[in-house]
């Protein structure tokens, strides 16, 4: 009994069995909150499979494995279809929205810089060009070269998945729909 002489670990408490000193679950499922967490792990993966997995891993990797297993089990309890993938999709959507916001902010900054520069240059456009200074560009014009990433595209029901997957500084294109790649 690694969690104490008087109380079994959370896994053994949930399974209603005697906790032995060499219990593989004892270091990872405390007696206080362990039963609730272990209940999800047991329901999704099964106690036998998790114990076999833990016994195959080196001791220094077991806590990370239990953390991942418990996280996935709790996510599967909330969303049986997607599990933690739903969290990943939501975070990817946030990244896309934030990229669009950054593009808008850069466009507004560029527009402000243009207006500031044209004000500092004086009224030179009135004498050199017909019709006065050129119109400042709008935020919507910023997405002309890559309209798939515009905010309006996603807000109006556009596809979530971008045409390219970004990995660091390089872009890896996805194969087109219907292609044999």
PDB file of C-alpha atoms in Angstrom:
ATOM      1  CA  UNK A   1       0.000   0.000   0.000  1.00  0.00           C
ATOM      2  CA  UNK A   2       1.953   2.948  -1.277  1.00  0.00           C
ATOM      3  CA  UNK A   3      -0.643   5.563  -0.345  1.00  0.00           C
ATOM      4  CA  UNK A   4      -0.664   4.820   3.351  1.00  0.00           C
ATOM      5  CA  UNK A   5      -1.091   1.969   5.808  1.00  0.00           C
ATOM      6  CA  UNK A   6      -4.777   2.550   6.454  1.00  0.00           C
ATOM      7  CA  UNK A   7      -6.338   3.560   3.142  1.00  0.00           C
ATOM      8  CA  UNK A   8      -6.159   1.942  -0.272  1.00  0.00           C
ATOM      9  CA  UNK A   9      -5.250   3.904  -3.411  1.00  0.00           C
ATOM     10  CA  UNK A  10      -8.022   5.457  -5.475  1.00  0.00           C
ATOM     11  CA  UNK A  11      -7.976   2.656  -8.043  1.00  0.00           C
ATOM     12  CA  UNK A  12      -8.256  -0.104  -5.452  1.00  0.00           C
ATOM     13  CA  UNK A  13     -10.935   1.888  -3.628  1.00  0.00           C
ATOM     14  CA  UNK A  14     -12.939   2.122  -6.862  1.00  0.00           C
ATOM     15  CA  UNK A  15     -12.402  -1.564  -7.673  1.00  0.00           C
ATOM     16  CA  UNK A  16     -13.209  -2.465  -4.049  1.00  0.00           C
ATOM     17  CA  UNK A  17     -10.163  -4.601  -3.594  1.00  0.00           C
ATOM     18  CA  UNK A  18      -7.324  -4.719  -1.107  1.00  0.00           C
ATOM     19  CA  UNK A  19      -4.412  -2.455  -2.079  1.00  0.00           C
ATOM     20  CA  UNK A  20      -1.135  -4.382  -2.000  1.00  0.00           C
ATOM     21  CA  UNK A  21       2.275  -2.734  -1.495  1.00  0.00           C
ATOM     22  CA  UNK A  22       3.265  -3.375  -5.125  1.00  0.00           C
ATOM     23  CA  UNK A  23       0.030  -1.903  -6.536  1.00  0.00           C
ATOM     24  CA  UNK A  24       0.822  -0.365  -9.910  1.00  0.00           C
ATOM     25  CA  UNK A  25      -1.911   2.288  -9.522  1.00  0.00           C
ATOM     26  CA  UNK A  26      -1.043   3.494  -6.004  1.00  0.00           C
ATOM     27  CA  UNK A  27       1.531   6.171  -6.968  1.00  0.00           C
ATOM     28  CA  UNK A  28      -0.829   7.761  -9.491  1.00  0.00           C
ATOM     29  CA  UNK A  29      -4.323   7.584  -7.974  1.00  0.00           C
ATOM     30  CA  UNK A  30      -4.466   9.050  -4.480  1.00  0.00           C
ATOM     31  CA  UNK A  31      -7.158   7.930  -2.074  1.00  0.00           C
ATOM     32  CA  UNK A  32      -8.946  11.314  -2.086  1.00  0.00           C
ATOM     33  CA  UNK A  33      -9.579  12.188  -5.752  1.00  0.00           C
ATOM     34  CA  UNK A  34      -8.308   8.971  -7.290  1.00  0.00           C
ATOM     35  CA  UNK A  35     -11.574   7.019  -7.394  1.00  0.00           C
ATOM     36  CA  UNK A  36     -13.339   9.631  -9.519  1.00  0.00           C
ATOM     37  CA  UNK A  37     -10.479   9.876 -11.990  1.00  0.00           C
ATOM     38  CA  UNK A  38      -9.932   6.139 -12.059  1.00  0.00           C
ATOM     39  CA  UNK A  39     -13.654   5.569 -12.715  1.00  0.00           C
ATOM     40  CA  UNK A  40     -13.316   7.353 -16.070  1.00  0.00           C
ATOM     41  CA  UNK A  41     -10.077   5.514 -16.891  1.00  0.00           C
ATOM     42  CA  UNK A  42     -11.638   2.163 -16.011  1.00  0.00           C
ATOM     43  CA  UNK A  43     -14.814   2.834 -17.988  1.00  0.00           C
ATOM     44  CA  UNK A  44     -12.990   3.967 -21.145  1.00  0.00           C
ATOM     45  CA  UNK A  45      -9.877   1.773 -21.165  1.00  0.00           C
ATOM     46  CA  UNK A  46     -10.350  -0.906 -18.513  1.00  0.00           C
ATOM     47  CA  UNK A  47      -8.227  -1.458 -15.419  1.00  0.00           C
ATOM     48  CA  UNK A  48      -6.536  -4.570 -16.795  1.00  0.00           C
ATOM     49  CA  UNK A  49      -5.349  -2.888 -19.991  1.00  0.00           C
ATOM     50  CA  UNK A  50      -4.071   0.169 -18.142  1.00  0.00           C
ATOM     51  CA  UNK A  51      -2.175  -1.956 -15.608  1.00  0.00           C
ATOM     52  CA  UNK A  52      -0.593  -3.995 -18.435  1.00  0.00           C
ATOM     53  CA  UNK A  53       0.402  -0.804 -20.208  1.00  0.00           C
ATOM     54  CA  UNK A  54       1.953   0.635 -17.039  1.00  0.00           C
ATOM     55  CA  UNK A  55       3.929  -2.520 -16.364  1.00  0.00           C
ATOM     56  CA  UNK A  56       5.423  -2.340 -19.875  1.00  0.00           C
ATOM     57  CA  UNK A  57       6.620   1.240 -19.405  1.00  0.00           C
ATOM     58  CA  UNK A  58       9.738   2.356 -17.547  1.00  0.00           C
ATOM     59  CA  UNK A  59       8.907   3.804 -14.116  1.00  0.00           C
ATOM     60  CA  UNK A  60       9.963   7.351 -15.095  1.00  0.00           C
ATOM     61  CA  UNK A  61       7.406   7.418 -17.960  1.00  0.00           C
ATOM     62  CA  UNK A  62       4.423   6.065 -16.049  1.00  0.00           C
ATOM     63  CA  UNK A  63       3.231   9.350 -14.559  1.00  0.00           C
ATOM     64  CA  UNK A  64       3.109  10.973 -18.001  1.00  0.00           C
ATOM     65  CA  UNK A  65       1.234   7.966 -19.359  1.00  0.00           C
ATOM     66  CA  UNK A  66      -1.317   8.082 -16.532  1.00  0.00           C
ATOM     67  CA  UNK A  67      -1.779  11.814 -17.020  1.00  0.00           C
ATOM     68  CA  UNK A  68      -2.462  11.298 -20.753  1.00  0.00           C
ATOM     69  CA  UNK A  69      -4.724   8.302 -20.179  1.00  0.00           C
ATOM     70  CA  UNK A  70      -6.729  10.134 -17.517  1.00  0.00           C
ATOM     71  CA  UNK A  71      -7.043  13.238 -19.700  1.00  0.00           C
ATOM     72  CA  UNK A  72      -8.244  11.217 -22.691  1.00  0.00           C
ATOM     73  CA  UNK A  73     -10.633   9.193 -20.519  1.00  0.00           C
ATOM     74  CA  UNK A  74     -12.214  12.327 -19.056  1.00  0.00           C
ATOM     75  CA  UNK A  75     -12.490  13.849 -22.544  1.00  0.00           C
ATOM     76  CA  UNK A  76     -14.103  10.632 -23.852  1.00  0.00           C
ATOM     77  CA  UNK A  77     -16.613  10.741 -21.008  1.00  0.00           C
ATOM     78  CA  UNK A  78     -17.613  14.282 -22.030  1.00  0.00           C
ATOM     79  CA  UNK A  79     -17.500  13.642 -25.792  1.00  0.00           C
ATOM     80  CA  UNK A  80     -17.596   9.920 -26.663  1.00  0.00           C
ATOM     81  CA  UNK A  81     -17.128  10.511 -30.399  1.00  0.00           C
ATOM     82  CA  UNK A  82     -14.172  12.887 -30.569  1.00  0.00           C
ATOM     83  CA  UNK A  83     -12.636  12.794 -27.092  1.00  0.00           C
ATOM     84  CA  UNK A  84      -9.769  15.242 -26.797  1.00  0.00           C
ATOM     85  CA  UNK A  85      -9.784  15.798 -30.575  1.00  0.00           C
ATOM     86  CA  UNK A  86     -12.684  18.195 -30.038  1.00  0.00           C
ATOM     87  CA  UNK A  87     -10.385  20.294 -27.830  1.00  0.00           C
ATOM     88  CA  UNK A  88      -7.717  20.241 -30.538  1.00  0.00           C
ATOM     89  CA  UNK A  89     -10.211  21.338 -33.202  1.00  0.00           C
ATOM     90  CA  UNK A  90     -11.448  24.172 -30.971  1.00  0.00           C
ATOM     91  CA  UNK A  91      -7.883  25.334 -30.364  1.00  0.00           C
ATOM     92  CA  UNK A  92      -7.100  25.191 -34.091  1.00  0.00           C
ATOM     93  CA  UNK A  93     -10.177  27.325 -34.745  1.00  0.00           C
ATOM     94  CA  UNK A  94      -8.950  29.834 -32.171  1.00  0.00           C
ATOM     95  CA  UNK A  95      -5.556  29.939 -33.903  1.00  0.00           C
ATOM     96  CA  UNK A  96      -7.230  30.620 -37.264  1.00  0.00           C
ATOM     97  CA  UNK A  97      -9.387  33.356 -35.744  1.00  0.00           C
ATOM     98  CA  UNK A  98      -6.382  34.942 -34.063  1.00  0.00           C
ATOM     99  CA  UNK A  99      -4.392  34.831 -37.322  1.00  0.00           C
ATOM    100  CA  UNK A 100      -7.268  36.612 -39.045  1.00  0.00           C
ATOM    101  CA  UNK A 101      -7.339  39.222 -36.274  1.00  0.00           C
ATOM    102  CA  UNK A 102      -3.591  39.754 -36.648  1.00  0.00           C
ATOM    103  CA  UNK A 103      -4.036  40.213 -40.403  1.00  0.00           C
ATOM    104  CA  UNK A 104      -6.777  42.782 -39.765  1.00  0.00           C
ATOM    105  CA  UNK A 105      -4.625  44.595 -37.205  1.00  0.00           C
ATOM    106  CA  UNK A 106      -1.694  44.676 -39.636  1.00  0.00           C
ATOM    107  CA  UNK A 107      -3.977  46.017 -42.361  1.00  0.00           C
ATOM    108  CA  UNK A 108      -5.287  48.740 -40.058  1.00  0.00           C
ATOM    109  CA  UNK A 109      -1.748  49.585 -39.022  1.00  0.00           C
ATOM    110  CA  UNK A 110      -0.641  49.802 -42.652  1.00  0.00           C
ATOM    111  CA  UNK A 111      -3.643  51.988 -43.458  1.00  0.00           C
ATOM    112  CA  UNK A 112      -2.864  54.268 -40.535  1.00  0.00           C
ATOM    113  CA  UNK A 113       0.781  54.474 -41.623  1.00  0.00           C
ATOM    114  CA  UNK A 114      -0.308  55.348 -45.142  1.00  0.00           C
ATOM    115  CA  UNK A 115      -2.626  58.097 -43.906  1.00  0.00           C
ATOM    116  CA  UNK A 116       0.028  59.447 -41.569  1.00  0.00           C
ATOM    117  CA  UNK A 117       2.638  59.464 -44.321  1.00  0.00           C
ATOM    118  CA  UNK A 118       0.266  61.157 -46.751  1.00  0.00           C
ATOM    119  CA  UNK A 119      -0.586  63.811 -44.141  1.00  0.00           C
ATOM    120  CA  UNK A 120       3.113  64.399 -43.424  1.00  0.00           C
ATOM    121  CA  UNK A 121       3.890  64.676 -47.131  1.00  0.00           C
ATOM    122  CA  UNK A 122       1.460  67.558 -47.448  1.00  0.00           C
ATOM    123  CA  UNK A 123      -0.921  68.045 -50.296  1.00  0.00           C
ATOM    124  CA  UNK A 124       1.494  66.894 -53.033  1.00  0.00           C
ATOM    125  CA  UNK A 125      -1.128  64.682 -54.674  1.00  0.00           C
ATOM    126  CA  UNK A 126      -3.366  67.578 -55.659  1.00  0.00           C
ATOM    127  CA  UNK A 127      -0.683  68.990 -57.993  1.00  0.00           C
ATOM    128  CA  UNK A 128       0.834  65.774 -59.365  1.00  0.00           C
ATOM    129  CA  UNK A 129      -2.180  63.537 -60.002  1.00  0.00           C
ATOM    130  CA  UNK A 130      -5.630  64.102 -61.319  1.00  0.00           C
ATOM    131  CA  UNK A 131      -8.377  63.351 -58.813  1.00  0.00           C
ATOM    132  CA  UNK A 132      -6.405  63.762 -55.595  1.00  0.00           C
ATOM    133  CA  UNK A 133      -4.686  61.163 -53.408  1.00  0.00           C
ATOM    134  CA  UNK A 134      -5.405  57.479 -53.907  1.00  0.00           C
ATOM    135  CA  UNK A 135      -8.055  55.969 -51.675  1.00  0.00           C
ATOM    136  CA  UNK A 136      -6.688  54.112 -48.617  1.00  0.00           C
ATOM    137  CA  UNK A 137      -7.086  50.368 -48.960  1.00  0.00           C
ATOM    138  CA  UNK A 138      -9.740  48.605 -46.939  1.00  0.00           C
ATOM    139  CA  UNK A 139      -9.260  45.706 -44.555  1.00  0.00           C
ATOM    140  CA  UNK A 140     -11.177  43.448 -46.946  1.00  0.00           C
ATOM    141  CA  UNK A 141      -8.543  44.058 -49.659  1.00  0.00           C
ATOM    142  CA  UNK A 142      -5.899  42.424 -47.463  1.00  0.00           C
ATOM    143  CA  UNK A 143      -7.228  38.929 -48.167  1.00  0.00           C
ATOM    144  CA  UNK A 144      -7.312  39.198 -51.969  1.00  0.00           C
ATOM    145  CA  UNK A 145      -4.238  37.005 -52.423  1.00  0.00           C
ATOM    146  CA  UNK A 146      -5.414  34.370 -49.952  1.00  0.00           C
ATOM    147  CA  UNK A 147      -9.187  34.595 -49.468  1.00  0.00           C
ATOM    148  CA  UNK A 148      -9.386  31.233 -47.672  1.00  0.00           C
ATOM    149  CA  UNK A 149      -8.102  32.842 -44.477  1.00  0.00           C
ATOM    150  CA  UNK A 150     -10.454  35.835 -44.299  1.00  0.00           C
ATOM    151  CA  UNK A 151     -12.506  36.234 -41.144  1.00  0.00           C
ATOM    152  CA  UNK A 152     -15.674  36.587 -43.219  1.00  0.00           C
ATOM    153  CA  UNK A 153     -15.015  33.188 -44.798  1.00  0.00           C
ATOM    154  CA  UNK A 154     -15.170  31.438 -41.415  1.00  0.00           C
ATOM    155  CA  UNK A 155     -17.972  33.583 -39.988  1.00  0.00           C
ATOM    156  CA  UNK A 156     -20.188  32.880 -43.009  1.00  0.00           C
ATOM    157  CA  UNK A 157     -20.017  29.108 -42.657  1.00  0.00           C
ATOM    158  CA  UNK A 158     -16.810  28.498 -44.609  1.00  0.00           C
ATOM    159  CA  UNK A 159     -14.835  25.309 -44.139  1.00  0.00           C
ATOM    160  CA  UNK A 160     -12.852  24.988 -40.918  1.00  0.00           C
ATOM    161  CA  UNK A 161      -9.893  23.169 -42.396  1.00  0.00           C
ATOM    162  CA  UNK A 162      -7.438  25.484 -44.143  1.00  0.00           C
ATOM    163  CA  UNK A 163      -6.080  24.535 -47.564  1.00  0.00           C
ATOM    164  CA  UNK A 164      -2.589  24.404 -46.072  1.00  0.00           C
ATOM    165  CA  UNK A 165      -1.222  22.999 -42.848  1.00  0.00           C
ATOM    166  CA  UNK A 166       1.398  25.174 -41.212  1.00  0.00           C
ATOM    167  CA  UNK A 167       4.400  23.615 -39.565  1.00  0.00           C
ATOM    168  CA  UNK A 168       6.728  26.315 -38.346  1.00  0.00           C
ATOM    169  CA  UNK A 169       7.738  28.658 -41.168  1.00  0.00           C
ATOM    170  CA  UNK A 170       6.930  26.368 -44.088  1.00  0.00           C
ATOM    171  CA  UNK A 171       3.545  25.543 -45.574  1.00  0.00           C
ATOM    172  CA  UNK A 172       2.650  21.988 -46.524  1.00  0.00           C
ATOM    173  CA  UNK A 173      -0.266  21.878 -48.997  1.00  0.00           C
ATOM    174  CA  UNK A 174      -3.021  19.355 -48.459  1.00  0.00           C
ATOM    175  CA  UNK A 175      -3.932  17.227 -51.469  1.00  0.00           C
ATOM    176  CA  UNK A 176      -6.910  18.569 -53.383  1.00  0.00           C
ATOM    177  CA  UNK A 177     -10.256  16.840 -52.933  1.00  0.00           C
ATOM    178  CA  UNK A 178     -10.616  13.930 -55.317  1.00  0.00           C
ATOM    179  CA  UNK A 179      -6.885  13.730 -56.070  1.00  0.00           C
ATOM    180  CA  UNK A 180      -5.082  10.412 -55.926  1.00  0.00           C
ATOM    181  CA  UNK A 181      -2.354  11.584 -53.525  1.00  0.00           C
TER     182      UNK A 181
END
